[in-house]
Amino acid sequence: MLKPAPPKPAINIGSNKNQEAGKTRYNDQELIEFKEIIHQKIDVARDEFNKMQRSLQNPNENGDGNTSNQYVTLDDGASTFEKENLNQLAARQKKFINNLEAALIRIENKTYGICRVTGKLIPKERLRAVPHTTLSMDAKLVQYK
């Protein structure tokens, strides 16, 4: 298993108001706000995941009523492709849900919003847009260099 490289110095993209104020973590009220956002995203993501699962379990829900295998057509290949694609989407959705649930655990531990590379607070705007993130934009940019 490879060891992660030591963190490189962060690129200063802009000032983080929270760092200027000397905050090292978000307060309980802010964490409650993020928790609500995450719960909303989990609800939507679970609904989408469940729809995908139902679609995979009942491939003939499109209303044609033909469940017999006596007609083999070129559509079988397209159907297989769609099923594989839907499986991949469902796997990504499940990973997204798991990441959101991990964010809830970080909220409970009061470590939510702290960049795992720089140790600095991730700006609220980024957390509202990507509530499961564990990297600040500085760390994310350094990661892809």
mmCIF file with all atom_site columns, C-alpha atoms in Angstrom:
data_model
loop_
_atom_site.group_PDB
_atom_site.id
_atom_site.type_symbol
_atom_site.label_atom_id
_atom_site.label_alt_id
_atom_site.label_comp_id
_atom_site.label_asym_id
_atom_site.label_entity_id
_atom_site.label_seq_id
_atom_site.pdbx_PDB_ins_code
_atom_site.Cartn_x
_atom_site.Cartn_y
_atom_site.Cartn_z
_atom_site.occupancy
_atom_site.B_iso_or_equiv
_atom_site.pdbx_formal_charge
_atom_site.auth_seq_id
_atom_site.auth_comp_id
_atom_site.auth_asym_id
_atom_site.auth_atom_id
_atom_site.pdbx_PDB_model_num
ATOM 1   C CA . MET A 1 1   ? 0.000   0.000   0.000   1.00 0.00 ? 1   MET A CA 1
ATOM 2   C CA . LEU A 1 2   ? 1.384   3.376   -0.984  1.00 0.00 ? 2   LEU A CA 1
ATOM 3   C CA . LYS A 1 3   ? 1.919   6.053   1.602   1.00 0.00 ? 3   LYS A CA 1
ATOM 4   C CA . PRO A 1 4   ? 0.307   9.377   0.789   1.00 0.00 ? 4   PRO A CA 1
ATOM 5   C CA . ALA A 1 5   ? 2.795   12.077  -0.123  1.00 0.00 ? 5   ALA A CA 1
ATOM 6   C CA . PRO A 1 6   ? 3.280   14.791  2.459   1.00 0.00 ? 6   PRO A CA 1
ATOM 7   C CA . PRO A 1 7   ? 0.974   17.729  1.829   1.00 0.00 ? 7   PRO A CA 1
ATOM 8   C CA . LYS A 1 8   ? 2.347   20.429  -0.422  1.00 0.00 ? 8   LYS A CA 1
ATOM 9   C CA . PRO A 1 9   ? 1.922   24.054  0.557   1.00 0.00 ? 9   PRO A CA 1
ATOM 10  C CA . ALA A 1 10  ? -1.563  25.237  -0.261  1.00 0.00 ? 10  ALA A CA 1
ATOM 11  C CA . ILE A 1 11  ? -2.132  27.648  -3.089  1.00 0.00 ? 11  ILE A CA 1
ATOM 12  C CA . ASN A 1 12  ? -3.746  30.854  -1.913  1.00 0.00 ? 12  ASN A CA 1
ATOM 13  C CA . ILE A 1 13  ? -6.851  31.187  -4.062  1.00 0.00 ? 13  ILE A CA 1
ATOM 14  C CA . GLY A 1 14  ? -8.610  33.681  -1.878  1.00 0.00 ? 14  GLY A CA 1
ATOM 15  C CA . SER A 1 15  ? -9.077  34.512  1.722   1.00 0.00 ? 15  SER A CA 1
ATOM 16  C CA . ASN A 1 16  ? -11.134 32.234  3.867   1.00 0.00 ? 16  ASN A CA 1
ATOM 17  C CA . LYS A 1 17  ? -13.079 34.401  6.296   1.00 0.00 ? 17  LYS A CA 1
ATOM 18  C CA . ASN A 1 18  ? -13.162 31.574  8.824   1.00 0.00 ? 18  ASN A CA 1
ATOM 19  C CA . GLN A 1 19  ? -9.370  31.353  8.884   1.00 0.00 ? 19  GLN A CA 1
ATOM 20  C CA . GLU A 1 20  ? -9.084  35.117  9.287   1.00 0.00 ? 20  GLU A CA 1
ATOM 21  C CA . ALA A 1 21  ? -11.264 34.893  12.377  1.00 0.00 ? 21  ALA A CA 1
ATOM 22  C CA . GLY A 1 22  ? -8.981  32.179  13.752  1.00 0.00 ? 22  GLY A CA 1
ATOM 23  C CA . LYS A 1 23  ? -11.686 29.487  13.746  1.00 0.00 ? 23  LYS A CA 1
ATOM 24  C CA . THR A 1 24  ? -10.479 25.923  13.870  1.00 0.00 ? 24  THR A CA 1
ATOM 25  C CA . ARG A 1 25  ? -13.895 24.272  13.487  1.00 0.00 ? 25  ARG A CA 1
ATOM 26  C CA . TYR A 1 26  ? -17.498 25.139  12.764  1.00 0.00 ? 26  TYR A CA 1
ATOM 27  C CA . ASN A 1 27  ? -19.735 25.876  15.754  1.00 0.00 ? 27  ASN A CA 1
ATOM 28  C CA . ASP A 1 28  ? -22.702 23.698  16.698  1.00 0.00 ? 28  ASP A CA 1
ATOM 29  C CA . GLN A 1 29  ? -25.254 25.943  14.957  1.00 0.00 ? 29  GLN A CA 1
ATOM 30  C CA . GLU A 1 30  ? -23.273 25.821  11.704  1.00 0.00 ? 30  GLU A CA 1
ATOM 31  C CA . LEU A 1 31  ? -22.942 22.043  12.010  1.00 0.00 ? 31  LEU A CA 1
ATOM 32  C CA . ILE A 1 32  ? -26.727 21.753  12.423  1.00 0.00 ? 32  ILE A CA 1
ATOM 33  C CA . GLU A 1 33  ? -27.178 23.730  9.192   1.00 0.00 ? 33  GLU A CA 1
ATOM 34  C CA . PHE A 1 34  ? -24.818 21.378  7.338   1.00 0.00 ? 34  PHE A CA 1
ATOM 35  C CA . LYS A 1 35  ? -26.532 18.357  8.885   1.00 0.00 ? 35  LYS A CA 1
ATOM 36  C CA . GLU A 1 36  ? -29.884 19.511  7.480   1.00 0.00 ? 36  GLU A CA 1
ATOM 37  C CA . ILE A 1 37  ? -28.374 20.001  4.016   1.00 0.00 ? 37  ILE A CA 1
ATOM 38  C CA . ILE A 1 38  ? -26.829 16.528  4.130   1.00 0.00 ? 38  ILE A CA 1
ATOM 39  C CA . HIS A 1 39  ? -30.060 14.876  5.304   1.00 0.00 ? 39  HIS A CA 1
ATOM 40  C CA . GLN A 1 40  ? -31.935 16.505  2.403   1.00 0.00 ? 40  GLN A CA 1
ATOM 41  C CA . LYS A 1 41  ? -29.318 15.276  -0.075  1.00 0.00 ? 41  LYS A CA 1
ATOM 42  C CA . ILE A 1 42  ? -29.406 11.766  1.416   1.00 0.00 ? 42  ILE A CA 1
ATOM 43  C CA . ASP A 1 43  ? -33.206 11.624  1.068   1.00 0.00 ? 43  ASP A CA 1
ATOM 44  C CA . VAL A 1 44  ? -33.051 12.633  -2.607  1.00 0.00 ? 44  VAL A CA 1
ATOM 45  C CA . ALA A 1 45  ? -30.127 10.286  -3.305  1.00 0.00 ? 45  ALA A CA 1
ATOM 46  C CA . ARG A 1 46  ? -31.875 7.330   -1.642  1.00 0.00 ? 46  ARG A CA 1
ATOM 47  C CA . ASP A 1 47  ? -35.043 7.959   -3.652  1.00 0.00 ? 47  ASP A CA 1
ATOM 48  C CA . GLU A 1 48  ? -33.024 7.968   -6.874  1.00 0.00 ? 48  GLU A CA 1
ATOM 49  C CA . PHE A 1 49  ? -31.102 4.863   -5.810  1.00 0.00 ? 49  PHE A CA 1
ATOM 50  C CA . ASN A 1 50  ? -34.326 3.014   -4.972  1.00 0.00 ? 50  ASN A CA 1
ATOM 51  C CA . LYS A 1 51  ? -35.802 3.929   -8.370  1.00 0.00 ? 51  LYS A CA 1
ATOM 52  C CA . MET A 1 52  ? -32.684 2.559   -10.049 1.00 0.00 ? 52  MET A CA 1
ATOM 53  C CA . GLN A 1 53  ? -32.894 -0.643  -8.023  1.00 0.00 ? 53  GLN A CA 1
ATOM 54  C CA . ARG A 1 54  ? -36.568 -1.114  -8.913  1.00 0.00 ? 54  ARG A CA 1
ATOM 55  C CA . SER A 1 55  ? -35.780 -0.511  -12.565 1.00 0.00 ? 55  SER A CA 1
ATOM 56  C CA . LEU A 1 56  ? -33.026 -3.126  -12.457 1.00 0.00 ? 56  LEU A CA 1
ATOM 57  C CA . GLN A 1 57  ? -35.285 -5.660  -10.738 1.00 0.00 ? 57  GLN A CA 1
ATOM 58  C CA . ASN A 1 58  ? -38.238 -5.027  -13.070 1.00 0.00 ? 58  ASN A CA 1
ATOM 59  C CA . PRO A 1 59  ? -36.770 -4.314  -16.495 1.00 0.00 ? 59  PRO A CA 1
ATOM 60  C CA . ASN A 1 60  ? -40.155 -4.574  -18.249 1.00 0.00 ? 60  ASN A CA 1
ATOM 61  C CA . GLU A 1 61  ? -41.841 -1.738  -16.364 1.00 0.00 ? 61  GLU A CA 1
ATOM 62  C CA . ASN A 1 62  ? -41.873 0.316   -19.545 1.00 0.00 ? 62  ASN A CA 1
ATOM 63  C CA . GLY A 1 63  ? -45.433 -0.803  -20.176 1.00 0.00 ? 63  GLY A CA 1
ATOM 64  C CA . ASP A 1 64  ? -45.003 -3.051  -23.204 1.00 0.00 ? 64  ASP A CA 1
ATOM 65  C CA . GLY A 1 65  ? -46.205 -6.109  -21.300 1.00 0.00 ? 65  GLY A CA 1
ATOM 66  C CA . ASN A 1 66  ? -43.987 -8.443  -23.316 1.00 0.00 ? 66  ASN A CA 1
ATOM 67  C CA . THR A 1 67  ? -42.031 -10.556 -20.856 1.00 0.00 ? 67  THR A CA 1
ATOM 68  C CA . SER A 1 68  ? -41.429 -13.535 -23.133 1.00 0.00 ? 68  SER A CA 1
ATOM 69  C CA . ASN A 1 69  ? -38.017 -14.212 -24.581 1.00 0.00 ? 69  ASN A CA 1
ATOM 70  C CA . GLN A 1 70  ? -39.322 -15.537 -27.896 1.00 0.00 ? 70  GLN A CA 1
ATOM 71  C CA . TYR A 1 71  ? -38.435 -12.361 -29.793 1.00 0.00 ? 71  TYR A CA 1
ATOM 72  C CA . VAL A 1 72  ? -34.706 -11.807 -29.986 1.00 0.00 ? 72  VAL A CA 1
ATOM 73  C CA . THR A 1 73  ? -33.902 -8.484  -31.592 1.00 0.00 ? 73  THR A CA 1
ATOM 74  C CA . LEU A 1 74  ? -31.116 -6.006  -31.833 1.00 0.00 ? 74  LEU A CA 1
ATOM 75  C CA . ASP A 1 75  ? -32.753 -4.235  -28.919 1.00 0.00 ? 75  ASP A CA 1
ATOM 76  C CA . ASP A 1 76  ? -31.395 -6.964  -26.640 1.00 0.00 ? 76  ASP A CA 1
ATOM 77  C CA . GLY A 1 77  ? -27.915 -5.471  -26.975 1.00 0.00 ? 77  GLY A CA 1
ATOM 78  C CA . ALA A 1 78  ? -29.226 -2.004  -26.217 1.00 0.00 ? 78  ALA A CA 1
ATOM 79  C CA . SER A 1 79  ? -31.146 -3.382  -23.261 1.00 0.00 ? 79  SER A CA 1
ATOM 80  C CA . THR A 1 80  ? -28.011 -5.027  -21.881 1.00 0.00 ? 80  THR A CA 1
ATOM 81  C CA . PHE A 1 81  ? -26.067 -1.797  -22.317 1.00 0.00 ? 81  PHE A CA 1
ATOM 82  C CA . GLU A 1 82  ? -28.771 0.178   -20.521 1.00 0.00 ? 82  GLU A CA 1
ATOM 83  C CA . LYS A 1 83  ? -28.791 -2.326  -17.664 1.00 0.00 ? 83  LYS A CA 1
ATOM 84  C CA . GLU A 1 84  ? -24.999 -2.139  -17.279 1.00 0.00 ? 84  GLU A CA 1
ATOM 85  C CA . ASN A 1 85  ? -25.152 1.649   -17.405 1.00 0.00 ? 85  ASN A CA 1
ATOM 86  C CA . LEU A 1 86  ? -27.892 1.694   -14.775 1.00 0.00 ? 86  LEU A CA 1
ATOM 87  C CA . ASN A 1 87  ? -25.815 -0.644  -12.580 1.00 0.00 ? 87  ASN A CA 1
ATOM 88  C CA . GLN A 1 88  ? -22.891 1.785   -12.777 1.00 0.00 ? 88  GLN A CA 1
ATOM 89  C CA . LEU A 1 89  ? -25.128 4.743   -11.954 1.00 0.00 ? 89  LEU A CA 1
ATOM 90  C CA . ALA A 1 90  ? -26.588 2.864   -8.986  1.00 0.00 ? 90  ALA A CA 1
ATOM 91  C CA . ALA A 1 91  ? -23.089 2.051   -7.708  1.00 0.00 ? 91  ALA A CA 1
ATOM 92  C CA . ARG A 1 92  ? -22.083 5.722   -7.963  1.00 0.00 ? 92  ARG A CA 1
ATOM 93  C CA . GLN A 1 93  ? -25.267 6.753   -6.181  1.00 0.00 ? 93  GLN A CA 1
ATOM 94  C CA . LYS A 1 94  ? -24.570 4.267   -3.376  1.00 0.00 ? 94  LYS A CA 1
ATOM 95  C CA . LYS A 1 95  ? -21.029 5.637   -3.023  1.00 0.00 ? 95  LYS A CA 1
ATOM 96  C CA . PHE A 1 96  ? -22.465 9.180   -2.861  1.00 0.00 ? 96  PHE A CA 1
ATOM 97  C CA . ILE A 1 97  ? -24.878 8.113   -0.094  1.00 0.00 ? 97  ILE A CA 1
ATOM 98  C CA . ASN A 1 98  ? -22.011 6.474   1.829   1.00 0.00 ? 98  ASN A CA 1
ATOM 99  C CA . ASN A 1 99  ? -19.935 9.659   1.520   1.00 0.00 ? 99  ASN A CA 1
ATOM 100 C CA . LEU A 1 100 ? -22.841 11.748  2.812   1.00 0.00 ? 100 LEU A CA 1
ATOM 101 C CA . GLU A 1 101 ? -23.299 9.362   5.742   1.00 0.00 ? 101 GLU A CA 1
ATOM 102 C CA . ALA A 1 102 ? -19.573 9.657   6.508   1.00 0.00 ? 102 ALA A CA 1
ATOM 103 C CA . ALA A 1 103 ? -20.027 13.440  6.534   1.00 0.00 ? 103 ALA A CA 1
ATOM 104 C CA . LEU A 1 104 ? -22.753 13.021  9.175   1.00 0.00 ? 104 LEU A CA 1
ATOM 105 C CA . ILE A 1 105 ? -20.298 11.065  11.312  1.00 0.00 ? 105 ILE A CA 1
ATOM 106 C CA . ARG A 1 106 ? -17.753 13.885  10.951  1.00 0.00 ? 106 ARG A CA 1
ATOM 107 C CA . ILE A 1 107 ? -20.458 16.314  12.092  1.00 0.00 ? 107 ILE A CA 1
ATOM 108 C CA . GLU A 1 108 ? -21.097 14.195  15.189  1.00 0.00 ? 108 GLU A CA 1
ATOM 109 C CA . ASN A 1 109 ? -17.342 14.099  15.846  1.00 0.00 ? 109 ASN A CA 1
ATOM 110 C CA . LYS A 1 110 ? -17.172 17.874  15.260  1.00 0.00 ? 110 LYS A CA 1
ATOM 111 C CA . THR A 1 111 ? -14.495 17.410  12.598  1.00 0.00 ? 111 THR A CA 1
ATOM 112 C CA . TYR A 1 112 ? -16.765 18.278  9.682   1.00 0.00 ? 112 TYR A CA 1
ATOM 113 C CA . GLY A 1 113 ? -15.474 20.962  7.344   1.00 0.00 ? 113 GLY A CA 1
ATOM 114 C CA . ILE A 1 114 ? -11.814 20.537  8.236   1.00 0.00 ? 114 ILE A CA 1
ATOM 115 C CA . CYS A 1 115 ? -9.618  19.786  5.219   1.00 0.00 ? 115 CYS A CA 1
ATOM 116 C CA . ARG A 1 116 ? -7.905  16.433  5.677   1.00 0.00 ? 116 ARG A CA 1
ATOM 117 C CA . VAL A 1 117 ? -4.774  17.717  3.878   1.00 0.00 ? 117 VAL A CA 1
ATOM 118 C CA . THR A 1 118 ? -4.289  21.277  5.101   1.00 0.00 ? 118 THR A CA 1
ATOM 119 C CA . GLY A 1 119 ? -6.130  21.074  8.418   1.00 0.00 ? 119 GLY A CA 1
ATOM 120 C CA . LYS A 1 120 ? -7.853  24.373  7.627   1.00 0.00 ? 120 LYS A CA 1
ATOM 121 C CA . LEU A 1 121 ? -11.571 25.023  7.488   1.00 0.00 ? 121 LEU A CA 1
ATOM 122 C CA . ILE A 1 122 ? -13.223 24.402  4.147   1.00 0.00 ? 122 ILE A CA 1
ATOM 123 C CA . PRO A 1 123 ? -15.262 27.485  3.148   1.00 0.00 ? 123 PRO A CA 1
ATOM 124 C CA . LYS A 1 124 ? -18.996 27.248  3.812   1.00 0.00 ? 124 LYS A CA 1
ATOM 125 C CA . GLU A 1 125 ? -19.786 27.918  0.158   1.00 0.00 ? 125 GLU A CA 1
ATOM 126 C CA . ARG A 1 126 ? -17.872 24.795  -0.883  1.00 0.00 ? 126 ARG A CA 1
ATOM 127 C CA . LEU A 1 127 ? -19.504 22.691  1.829   1.00 0.00 ? 127 LEU A CA 1
ATOM 128 C CA . ARG A 1 128 ? -22.954 23.846  0.756   1.00 0.00 ? 128 ARG A CA 1
ATOM 129 C CA . ALA A 1 129 ? -22.178 22.886  -2.850  1.00 0.00 ? 129 ALA A CA 1
ATOM 130 C CA . VAL A 1 130 ? -20.345 19.627  -2.050  1.00 0.00 ? 130 VAL A CA 1
ATOM 131 C CA . PRO A 1 131 ? -21.340 18.699  1.519   1.00 0.00 ? 131 PRO A CA 1
ATOM 132 C CA . HIS A 1 132 ? -19.446 15.390  1.518   1.00 0.00 ? 132 HIS A CA 1
ATOM 133 C CA . THR A 1 133 ? -16.087 16.917  0.606   1.00 0.00 ? 133 THR A CA 1
ATOM 134 C CA . THR A 1 134 ? -13.055 16.427  2.811   1.00 0.00 ? 134 THR A CA 1
ATOM 135 C CA . LEU A 1 135 ? -10.743 18.674  0.792   1.00 0.00 ? 135 LEU A CA 1
ATOM 136 C CA . SER A 1 136 ? -10.510 22.429  0.457   1.00 0.00 ? 136 SER A CA 1
ATOM 137 C CA . MET A 1 137 ? -10.168 23.797  -3.059  1.00 0.00 ? 137 MET A CA 1
ATOM 138 C CA . ASP A 1 138 ? -6.501  24.501  -2.326  1.00 0.00 ? 138 ASP A CA 1
ATOM 139 C CA . ALA A 1 139 ? -5.885  20.842  -1.478  1.00 0.00 ? 139 ALA A CA 1
ATOM 140 C CA . LYS A 1 140 ? -7.994  19.660  -4.417  1.00 0.00 ? 140 LYS A CA 1
ATOM 141 C CA . LEU A 1 141 ? -5.978  21.762  -6.869  1.00 0.00 ? 141 LEU A CA 1
ATOM 142 C CA . VAL A 1 142 ? -2.673  20.547  -5.428  1.00 0.00 ? 142 VAL A CA 1
ATOM 143 C CA . GLN A 1 143 ? -3.949  16.953  -5.670  1.00 0.00 ? 143 GLN A CA 1
ATOM 144 C CA . TYR A 1 144 ? -4.378  17.253  -9.445  1.00 0.00 ? 144 TYR A CA 1
ATOM 145 C CA . LYS A 1 145 ? -1.002  18.868  -10.172 1.00 0.00 ? 145 LYS A CA 1
#
